[in-house]
mmCIF file of C-alpha atoms in Angstrom:
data_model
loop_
_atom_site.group_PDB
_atom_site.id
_atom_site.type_symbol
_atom_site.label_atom_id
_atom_site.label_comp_id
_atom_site.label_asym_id
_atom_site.label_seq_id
_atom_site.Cartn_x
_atom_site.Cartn_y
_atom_site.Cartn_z
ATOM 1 C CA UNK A 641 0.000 0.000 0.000
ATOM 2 C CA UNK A 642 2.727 2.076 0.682
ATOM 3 C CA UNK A 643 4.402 1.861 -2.686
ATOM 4 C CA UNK A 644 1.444 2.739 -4.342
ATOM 5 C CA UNK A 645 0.778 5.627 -2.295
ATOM 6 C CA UNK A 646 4.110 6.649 -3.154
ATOM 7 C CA UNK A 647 4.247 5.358 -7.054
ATOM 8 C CA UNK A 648 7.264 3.057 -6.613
ATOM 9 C CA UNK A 649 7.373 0.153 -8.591
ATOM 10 C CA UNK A 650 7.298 -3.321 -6.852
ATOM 11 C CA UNK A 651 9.701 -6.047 -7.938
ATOM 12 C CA UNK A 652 8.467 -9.457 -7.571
ATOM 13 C CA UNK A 653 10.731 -12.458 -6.750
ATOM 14 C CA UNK A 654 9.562 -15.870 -6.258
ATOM 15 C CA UNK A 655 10.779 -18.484 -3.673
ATOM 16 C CA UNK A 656 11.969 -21.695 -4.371
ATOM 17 C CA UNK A 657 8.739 -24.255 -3.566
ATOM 18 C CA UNK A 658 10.620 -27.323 -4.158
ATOM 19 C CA UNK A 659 13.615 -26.489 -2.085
ATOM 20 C CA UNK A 660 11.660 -25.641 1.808
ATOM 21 C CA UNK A 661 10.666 -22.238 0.072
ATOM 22 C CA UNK A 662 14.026 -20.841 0.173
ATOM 23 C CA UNK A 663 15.327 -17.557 -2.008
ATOM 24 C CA UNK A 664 17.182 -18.628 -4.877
ATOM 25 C CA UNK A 665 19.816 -15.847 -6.003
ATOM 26 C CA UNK A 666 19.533 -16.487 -9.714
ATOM 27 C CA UNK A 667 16.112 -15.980 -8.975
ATOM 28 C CA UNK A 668 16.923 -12.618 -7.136
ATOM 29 C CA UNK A 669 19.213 -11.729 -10.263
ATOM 30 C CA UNK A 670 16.460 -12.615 -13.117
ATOM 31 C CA UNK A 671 13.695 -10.285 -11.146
ATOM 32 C CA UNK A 672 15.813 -7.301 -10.946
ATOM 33 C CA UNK A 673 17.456 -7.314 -14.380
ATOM 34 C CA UNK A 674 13.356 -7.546 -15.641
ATOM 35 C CA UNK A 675 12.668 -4.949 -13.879
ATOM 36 C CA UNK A 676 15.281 -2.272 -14.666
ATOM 37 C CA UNK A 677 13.632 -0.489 -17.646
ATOM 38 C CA UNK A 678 10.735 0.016 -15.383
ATOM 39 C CA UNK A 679 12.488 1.095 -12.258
ATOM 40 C CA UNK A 680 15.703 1.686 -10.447
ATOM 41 C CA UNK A 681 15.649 -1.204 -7.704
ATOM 42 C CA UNK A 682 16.502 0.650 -4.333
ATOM 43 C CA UNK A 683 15.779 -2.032 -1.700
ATOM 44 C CA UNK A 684 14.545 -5.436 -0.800
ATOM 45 C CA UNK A 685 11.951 -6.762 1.610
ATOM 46 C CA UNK A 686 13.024 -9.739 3.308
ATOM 47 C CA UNK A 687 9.982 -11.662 5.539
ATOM 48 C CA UNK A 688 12.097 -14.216 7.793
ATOM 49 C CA UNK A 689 10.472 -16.444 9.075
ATOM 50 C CA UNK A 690 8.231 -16.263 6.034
ATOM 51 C CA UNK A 691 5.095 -14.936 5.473
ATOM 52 C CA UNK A 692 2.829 -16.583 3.895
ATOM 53 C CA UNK A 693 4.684 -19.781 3.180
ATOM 54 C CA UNK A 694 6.607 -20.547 6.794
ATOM 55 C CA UNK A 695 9.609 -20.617 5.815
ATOM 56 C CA UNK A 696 12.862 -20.151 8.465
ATOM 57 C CA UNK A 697 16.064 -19.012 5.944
ATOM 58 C CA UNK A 698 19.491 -20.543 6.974
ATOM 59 C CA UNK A 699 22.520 -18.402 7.556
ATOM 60 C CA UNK A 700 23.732 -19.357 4.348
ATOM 61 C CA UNK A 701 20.972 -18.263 2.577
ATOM 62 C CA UNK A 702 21.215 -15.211 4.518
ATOM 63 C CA UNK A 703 24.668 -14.379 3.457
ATOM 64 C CA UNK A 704 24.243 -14.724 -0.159
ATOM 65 C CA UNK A 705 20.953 -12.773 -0.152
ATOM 66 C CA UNK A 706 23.053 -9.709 2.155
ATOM 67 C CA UNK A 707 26.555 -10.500 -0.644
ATOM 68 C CA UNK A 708 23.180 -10.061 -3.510
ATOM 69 C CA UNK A 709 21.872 -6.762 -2.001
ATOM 70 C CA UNK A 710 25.388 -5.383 -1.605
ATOM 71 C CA UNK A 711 26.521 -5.771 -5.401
ATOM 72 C CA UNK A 712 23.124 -3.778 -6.267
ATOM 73 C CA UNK A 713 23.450 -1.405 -3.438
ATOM 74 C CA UNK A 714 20.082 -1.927 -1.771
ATOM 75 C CA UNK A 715 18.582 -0.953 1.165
ATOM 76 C CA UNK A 716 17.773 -4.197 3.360
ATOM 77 C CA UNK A 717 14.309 -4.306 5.335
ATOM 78 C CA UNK A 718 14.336 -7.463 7.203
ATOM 79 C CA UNK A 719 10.846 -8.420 8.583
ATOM 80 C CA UNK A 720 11.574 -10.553 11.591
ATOM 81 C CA UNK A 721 8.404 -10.403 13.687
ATOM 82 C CA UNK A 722 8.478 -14.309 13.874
ATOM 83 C CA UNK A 723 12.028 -14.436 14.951
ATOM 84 C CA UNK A 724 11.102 -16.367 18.403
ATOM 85 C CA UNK A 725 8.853 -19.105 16.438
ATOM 86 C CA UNK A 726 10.688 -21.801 15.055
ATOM 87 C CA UNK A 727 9.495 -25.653 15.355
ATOM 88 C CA UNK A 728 12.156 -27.911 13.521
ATOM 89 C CA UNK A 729 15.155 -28.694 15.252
ATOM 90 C CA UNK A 730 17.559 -28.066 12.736
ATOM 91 C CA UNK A 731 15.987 -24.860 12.017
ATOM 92 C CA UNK A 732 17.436 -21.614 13.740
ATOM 93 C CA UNK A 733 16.971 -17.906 13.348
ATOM 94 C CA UNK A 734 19.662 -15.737 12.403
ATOM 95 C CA UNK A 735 19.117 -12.114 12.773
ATOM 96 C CA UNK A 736 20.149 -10.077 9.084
ATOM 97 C CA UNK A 737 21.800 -7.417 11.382
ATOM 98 C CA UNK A 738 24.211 -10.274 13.345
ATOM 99 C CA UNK A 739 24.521 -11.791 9.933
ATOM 100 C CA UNK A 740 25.485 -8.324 8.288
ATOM 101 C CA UNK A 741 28.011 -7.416 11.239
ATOM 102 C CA UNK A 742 29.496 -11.113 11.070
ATOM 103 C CA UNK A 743 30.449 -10.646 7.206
ATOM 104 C CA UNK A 744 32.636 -7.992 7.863
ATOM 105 C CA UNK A 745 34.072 -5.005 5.558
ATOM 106 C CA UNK A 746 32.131 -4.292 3.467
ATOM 107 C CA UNK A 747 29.252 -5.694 4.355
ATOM 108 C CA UNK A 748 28.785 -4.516 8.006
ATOM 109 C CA UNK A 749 28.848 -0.806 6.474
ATOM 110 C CA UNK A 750 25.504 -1.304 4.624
ATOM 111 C CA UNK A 751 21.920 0.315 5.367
ATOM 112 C CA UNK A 752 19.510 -1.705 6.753
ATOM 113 C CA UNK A 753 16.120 -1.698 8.840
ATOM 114 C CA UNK A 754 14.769 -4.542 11.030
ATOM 115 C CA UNK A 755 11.631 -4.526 12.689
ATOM 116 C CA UNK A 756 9.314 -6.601 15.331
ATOM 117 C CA UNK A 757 6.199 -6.437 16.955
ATOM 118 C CA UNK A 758 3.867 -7.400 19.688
ATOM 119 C CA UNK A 759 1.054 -8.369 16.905
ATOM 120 C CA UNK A 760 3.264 -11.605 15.904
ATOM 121 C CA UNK A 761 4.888 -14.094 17.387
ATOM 122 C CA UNK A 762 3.725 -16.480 19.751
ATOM 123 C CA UNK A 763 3.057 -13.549 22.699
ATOM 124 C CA UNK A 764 -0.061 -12.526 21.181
ATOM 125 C CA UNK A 765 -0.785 -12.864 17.667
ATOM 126 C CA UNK A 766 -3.007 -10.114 16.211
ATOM 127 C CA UNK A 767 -3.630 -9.245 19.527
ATOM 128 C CA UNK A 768 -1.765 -6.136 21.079
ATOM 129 C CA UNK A 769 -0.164 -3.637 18.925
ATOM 130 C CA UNK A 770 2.866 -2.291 19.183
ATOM 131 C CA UNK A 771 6.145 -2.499 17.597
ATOM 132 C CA UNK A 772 9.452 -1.247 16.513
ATOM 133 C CA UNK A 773 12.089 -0.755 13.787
ATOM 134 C CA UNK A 774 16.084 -0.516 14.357
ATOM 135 C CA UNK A 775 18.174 1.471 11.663
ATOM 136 C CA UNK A 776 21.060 0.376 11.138
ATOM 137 C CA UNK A 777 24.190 2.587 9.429
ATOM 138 C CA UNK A 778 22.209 5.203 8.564
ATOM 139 C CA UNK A 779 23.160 8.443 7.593
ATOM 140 C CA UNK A 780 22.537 11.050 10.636
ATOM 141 C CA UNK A 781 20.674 13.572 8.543
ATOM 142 C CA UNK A 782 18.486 10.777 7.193
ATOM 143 C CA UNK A 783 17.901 9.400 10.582
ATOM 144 C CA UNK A 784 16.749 12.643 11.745
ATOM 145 C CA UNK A 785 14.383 13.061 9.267
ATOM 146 C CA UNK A 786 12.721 9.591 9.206
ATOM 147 C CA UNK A 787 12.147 10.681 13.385
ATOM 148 C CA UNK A 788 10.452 13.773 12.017
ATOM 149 C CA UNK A 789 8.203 11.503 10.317
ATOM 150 C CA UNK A 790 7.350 9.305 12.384
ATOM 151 C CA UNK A 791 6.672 12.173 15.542
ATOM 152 C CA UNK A 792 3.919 12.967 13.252
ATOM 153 C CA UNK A 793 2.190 9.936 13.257
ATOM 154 C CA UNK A 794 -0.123 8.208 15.825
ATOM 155 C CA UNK A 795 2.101 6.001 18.230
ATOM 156 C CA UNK A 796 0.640 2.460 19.720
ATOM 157 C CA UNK A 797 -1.239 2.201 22.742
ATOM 158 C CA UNK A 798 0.186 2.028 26.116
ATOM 159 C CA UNK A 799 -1.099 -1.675 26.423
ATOM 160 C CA UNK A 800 1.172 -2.388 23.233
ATOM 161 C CA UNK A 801 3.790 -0.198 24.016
ATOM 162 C CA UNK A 802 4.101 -1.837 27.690
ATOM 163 C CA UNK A 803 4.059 -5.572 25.767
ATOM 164 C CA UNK A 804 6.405 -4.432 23.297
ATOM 165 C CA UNK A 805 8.713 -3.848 25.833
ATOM 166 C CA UNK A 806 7.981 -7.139 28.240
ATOM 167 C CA UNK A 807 9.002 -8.817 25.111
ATOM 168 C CA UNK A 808 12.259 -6.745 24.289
ATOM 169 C CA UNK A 809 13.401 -6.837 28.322
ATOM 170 C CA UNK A 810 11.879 -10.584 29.646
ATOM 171 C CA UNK A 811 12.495 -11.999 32.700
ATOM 172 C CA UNK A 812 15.730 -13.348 33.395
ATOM 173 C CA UNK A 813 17.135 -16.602 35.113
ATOM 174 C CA UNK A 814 17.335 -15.725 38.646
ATOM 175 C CA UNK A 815 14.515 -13.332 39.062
ATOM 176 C CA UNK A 816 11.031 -14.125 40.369
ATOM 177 C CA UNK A 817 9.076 -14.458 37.437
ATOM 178 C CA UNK A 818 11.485 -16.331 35.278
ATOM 179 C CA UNK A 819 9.734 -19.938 35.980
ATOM 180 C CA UNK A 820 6.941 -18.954 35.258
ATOM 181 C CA UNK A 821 7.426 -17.495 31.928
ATOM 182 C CA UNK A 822 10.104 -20.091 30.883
ATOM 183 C CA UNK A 823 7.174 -22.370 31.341
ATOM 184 C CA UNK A 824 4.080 -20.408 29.553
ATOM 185 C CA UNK A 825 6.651 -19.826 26.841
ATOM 186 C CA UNK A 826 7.858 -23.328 26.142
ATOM 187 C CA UNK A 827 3.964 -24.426 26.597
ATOM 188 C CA UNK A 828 2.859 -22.194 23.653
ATOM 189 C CA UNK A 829 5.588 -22.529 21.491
ATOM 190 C CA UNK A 830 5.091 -26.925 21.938
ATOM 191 C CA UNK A 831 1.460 -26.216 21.224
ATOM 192 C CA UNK A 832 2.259 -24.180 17.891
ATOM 193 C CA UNK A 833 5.259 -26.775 16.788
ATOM 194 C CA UNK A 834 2.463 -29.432 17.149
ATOM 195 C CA UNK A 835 0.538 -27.882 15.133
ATOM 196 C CA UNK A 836 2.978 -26.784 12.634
ATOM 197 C CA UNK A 837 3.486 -30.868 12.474
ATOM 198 C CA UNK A 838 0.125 -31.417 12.311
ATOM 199 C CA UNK A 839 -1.185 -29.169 9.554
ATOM 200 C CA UNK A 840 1.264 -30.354 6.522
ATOM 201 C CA UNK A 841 0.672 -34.006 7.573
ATOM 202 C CA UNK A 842 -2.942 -33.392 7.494
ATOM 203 C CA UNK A 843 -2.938 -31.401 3.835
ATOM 204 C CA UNK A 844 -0.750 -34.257 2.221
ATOM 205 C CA UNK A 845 -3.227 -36.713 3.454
ATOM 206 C CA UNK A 846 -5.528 -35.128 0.989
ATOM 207 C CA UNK A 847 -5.522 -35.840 -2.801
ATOM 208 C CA UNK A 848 -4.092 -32.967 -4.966
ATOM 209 C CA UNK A 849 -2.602 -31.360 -1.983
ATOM 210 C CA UNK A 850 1.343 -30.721 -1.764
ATOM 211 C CA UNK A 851 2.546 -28.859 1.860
ATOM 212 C CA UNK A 852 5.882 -28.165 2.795
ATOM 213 C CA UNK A 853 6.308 -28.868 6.396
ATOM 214 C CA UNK A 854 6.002 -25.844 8.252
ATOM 215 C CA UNK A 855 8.992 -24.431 9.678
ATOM 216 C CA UNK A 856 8.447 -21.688 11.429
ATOM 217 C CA UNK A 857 6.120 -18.912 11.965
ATOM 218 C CA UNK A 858 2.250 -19.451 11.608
ATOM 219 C CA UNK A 859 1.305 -20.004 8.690
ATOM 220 C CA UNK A 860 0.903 -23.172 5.716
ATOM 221 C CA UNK A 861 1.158 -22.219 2.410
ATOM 222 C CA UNK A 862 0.043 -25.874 0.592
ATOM 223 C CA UNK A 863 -0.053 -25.792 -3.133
ATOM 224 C CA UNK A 864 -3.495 -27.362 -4.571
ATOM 225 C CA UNK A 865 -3.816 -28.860 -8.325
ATOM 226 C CA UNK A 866 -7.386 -27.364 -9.841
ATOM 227 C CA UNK A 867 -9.043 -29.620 -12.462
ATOM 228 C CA UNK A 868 -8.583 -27.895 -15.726
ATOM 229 C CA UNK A 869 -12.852 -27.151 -15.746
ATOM 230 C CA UNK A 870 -12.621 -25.412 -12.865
ATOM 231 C CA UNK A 871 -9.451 -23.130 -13.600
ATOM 232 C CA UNK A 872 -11.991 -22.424 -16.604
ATOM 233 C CA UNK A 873 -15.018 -21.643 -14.907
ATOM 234 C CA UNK A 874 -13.380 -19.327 -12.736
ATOM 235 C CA UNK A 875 -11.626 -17.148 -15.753
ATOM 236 C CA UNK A 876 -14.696 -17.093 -17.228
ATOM 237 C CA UNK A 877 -15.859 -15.552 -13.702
ATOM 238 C CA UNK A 878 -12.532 -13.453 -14.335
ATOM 239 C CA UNK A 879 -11.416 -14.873 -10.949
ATOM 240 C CA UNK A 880 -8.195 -16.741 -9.775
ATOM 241 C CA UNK A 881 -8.630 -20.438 -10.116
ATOM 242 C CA UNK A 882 -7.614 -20.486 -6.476
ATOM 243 C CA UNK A 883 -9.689 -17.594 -5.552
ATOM 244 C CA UNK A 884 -12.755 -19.527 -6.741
ATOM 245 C CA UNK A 885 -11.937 -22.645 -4.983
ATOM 246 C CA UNK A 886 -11.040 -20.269 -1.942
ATOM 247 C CA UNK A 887 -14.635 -19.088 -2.141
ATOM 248 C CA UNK A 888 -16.343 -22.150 -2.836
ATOM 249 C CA UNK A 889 -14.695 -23.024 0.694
ATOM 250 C CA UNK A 890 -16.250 -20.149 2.233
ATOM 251 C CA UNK A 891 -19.446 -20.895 1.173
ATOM 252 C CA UNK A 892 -19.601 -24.259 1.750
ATOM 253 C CA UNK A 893 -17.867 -24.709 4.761
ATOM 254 C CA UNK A 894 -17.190 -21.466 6.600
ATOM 255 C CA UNK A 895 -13.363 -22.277 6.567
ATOM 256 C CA UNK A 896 -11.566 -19.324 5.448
ATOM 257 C CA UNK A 897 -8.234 -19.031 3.918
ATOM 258 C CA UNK A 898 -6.337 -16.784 1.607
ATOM 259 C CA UNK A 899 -5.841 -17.443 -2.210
ATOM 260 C CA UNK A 900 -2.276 -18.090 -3.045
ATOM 261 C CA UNK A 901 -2.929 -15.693 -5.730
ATOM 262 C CA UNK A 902 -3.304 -12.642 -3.092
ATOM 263 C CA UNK A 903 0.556 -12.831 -2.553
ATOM 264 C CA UNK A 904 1.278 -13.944 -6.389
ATOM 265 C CA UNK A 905 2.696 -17.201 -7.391
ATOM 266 C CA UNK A 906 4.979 -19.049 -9.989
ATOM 267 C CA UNK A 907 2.314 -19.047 -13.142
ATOM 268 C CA UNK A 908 0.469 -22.579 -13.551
ATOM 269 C CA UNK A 909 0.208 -23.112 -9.622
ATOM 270 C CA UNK A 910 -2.442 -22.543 -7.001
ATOM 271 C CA UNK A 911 -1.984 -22.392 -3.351
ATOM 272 C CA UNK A 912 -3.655 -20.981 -0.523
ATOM 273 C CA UNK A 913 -2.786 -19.858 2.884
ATOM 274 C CA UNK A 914 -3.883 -21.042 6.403
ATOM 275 C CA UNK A 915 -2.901 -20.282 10.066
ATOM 276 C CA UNK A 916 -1.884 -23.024 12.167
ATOM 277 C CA UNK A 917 -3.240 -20.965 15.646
ATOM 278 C CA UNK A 918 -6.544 -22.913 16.026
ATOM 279 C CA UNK A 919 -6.907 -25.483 18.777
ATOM 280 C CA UNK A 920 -5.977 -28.562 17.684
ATOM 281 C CA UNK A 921 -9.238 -30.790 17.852
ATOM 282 C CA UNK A 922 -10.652 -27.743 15.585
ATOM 283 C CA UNK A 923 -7.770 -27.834 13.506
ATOM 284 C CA UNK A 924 -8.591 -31.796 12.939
ATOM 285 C CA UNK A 925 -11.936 -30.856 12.359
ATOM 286 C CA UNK A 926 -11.273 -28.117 9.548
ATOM 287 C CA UNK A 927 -9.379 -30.815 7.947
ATOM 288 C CA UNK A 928 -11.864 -33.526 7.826
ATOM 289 C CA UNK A 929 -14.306 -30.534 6.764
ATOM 290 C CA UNK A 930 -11.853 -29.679 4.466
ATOM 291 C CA UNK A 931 -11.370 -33.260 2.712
ATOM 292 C CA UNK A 932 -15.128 -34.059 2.029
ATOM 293 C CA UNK A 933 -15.234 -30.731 0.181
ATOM 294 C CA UNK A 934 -12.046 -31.353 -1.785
ATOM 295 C CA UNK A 935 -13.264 -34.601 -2.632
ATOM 296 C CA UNK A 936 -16.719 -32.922 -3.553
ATOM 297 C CA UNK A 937 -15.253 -30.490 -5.397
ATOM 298 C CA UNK A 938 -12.972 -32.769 -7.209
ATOM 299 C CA UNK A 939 -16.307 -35.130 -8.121
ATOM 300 C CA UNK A 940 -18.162 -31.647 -9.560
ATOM 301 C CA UNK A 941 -15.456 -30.130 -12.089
ATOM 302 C CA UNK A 942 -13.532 -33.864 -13.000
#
């Protein structure tokens, strides 16, 4: 929204389905050489863990991606709000700042922004809001005007501003409430890495569906094949294929999810989105829901 606001030009890149959704470089490369007689590429949005498709990036991938954004000299914005939920054991988050500083000359002289927030992560998801951004070797004159900016904007409630900073400053071994939260915090983040478990195995149980297994923040991204009547039907609607089936859902079910096609997709696939937050006998339940109308739907447009 943003970009539009401000007519910038967005450049798409697509992640790598068939390799845990990771970001290919070549893939980097081939989306900003298309897009250089339209625009002059300036930054890159990073969403780690990903957004909608789960995704936790290794360091490696890190390093090329910060090496890739260095030879173009762009501006890094590193979306970590789901730093704190990862559920596979090899899995591990690496902050792009620690990353950047680790590299060395002259990569720990670039520009960058990170930011988190209250509204993710396993404190309170879309619950309280609050957040914040760090800049990170930016000029001084710059700074000072991006602080001008934001002065003139709203600010978050005290209720987020007070979680934001529980979450920035928790308790610590030794102190009184440190059980406590150790506990609550390890008994969420079991009951979300269940889930995460839970929600792929249950998608590839169905016929036609293809999940990666969820590896970190809160969200399943499965890819769905469409019979080729349907895709059909639902051009001739001038919908998404996946829209259309996302609908049909809706109405038939009450499940709701997110088209694939609302955060664009390789051409010739359909996906769609789903949280894994509900409870998990509800979470069974959406599935069984889910695989009588797949089946149904399958039966119709065959």
């Amino acid at each position: 929204a943003t970009l539009s606001e401000y007519g910038a030009y967005q450049i798409e890149y697509y992640l790598d389905e068939e390799n845990n959704w990771a970001l290919n470089i070549d893939e980097l490369e081939r989306a900003l050489n298309e897009s250089k007689d339209r625009c002059v590429p300036r930054g890159i949005v990073i969403i780690n863990p990903g957004n909608p498709t789960g995704q936790v990036l290794s360091r490696e991938n890190i390093e090329n991606i910060i090496r890739f954004a260095e030879k173009h000299s762009l501006f890094i914005l590193a979306d970590e709000v789901y730093q704190e939920n990862i559920y596979l054991p090899d899995s591990k988050f690496h902050s792009f700042k620690k990353v950047l500083m680790d590299l060395g000359s002259p990569y720990n002289h670039m520009e960058m922004a990170s930011f988190h927030s209250a509204s993710k992560g396993w404190h309170g998801e879309c619950g309280s809001r609050g957040a914040y951004y760090e800049l990170i070797n930016i000029d001084k004159d710059v700074r000072m005007q991006v602080n001008k900016l934001i002065s003139a904007c709203l600010c978050s409630t005290s209720w987020g501003q007070a979680v934001m900073g529980a979450i920035i400053n928790p308790p610590k071994e030794g102190e009184q409430s440190y059980e406590l939260y150790k506990k609550e915090r390890t008994d969420v983040l079991n009951r979300l890495k269940e889930k995460a478990n839970l929600v792929s195995e249950l998608f590839n149980s169905i016929e036609g569906f293809q999940c990666n297994t969820v590896m970190g923040a809160m969200y399943a991204f499965p890819r769905v094949d469409l019979p080729q009547r349907a895709i059909e039907h639902a051009k001739s609607k001038k919908m998404a294929p996946d829209a259309f089936y996302c609908f049909e859902l809706l109405e038939k079910t009450g499940i709701c999810v997110v088209p694939g096609s609302g955060f664009k997709q390789r051409p010739g696939t359909h996906h769609l989105r789903t949280t894994i937050l509900p409870p998990i006998n509800q979470m069974k339940d959406m599935v069984e829901r889910f695989r009588a109308f797949h089946t149904a739907f399958l039966n119709e447009w065959k």
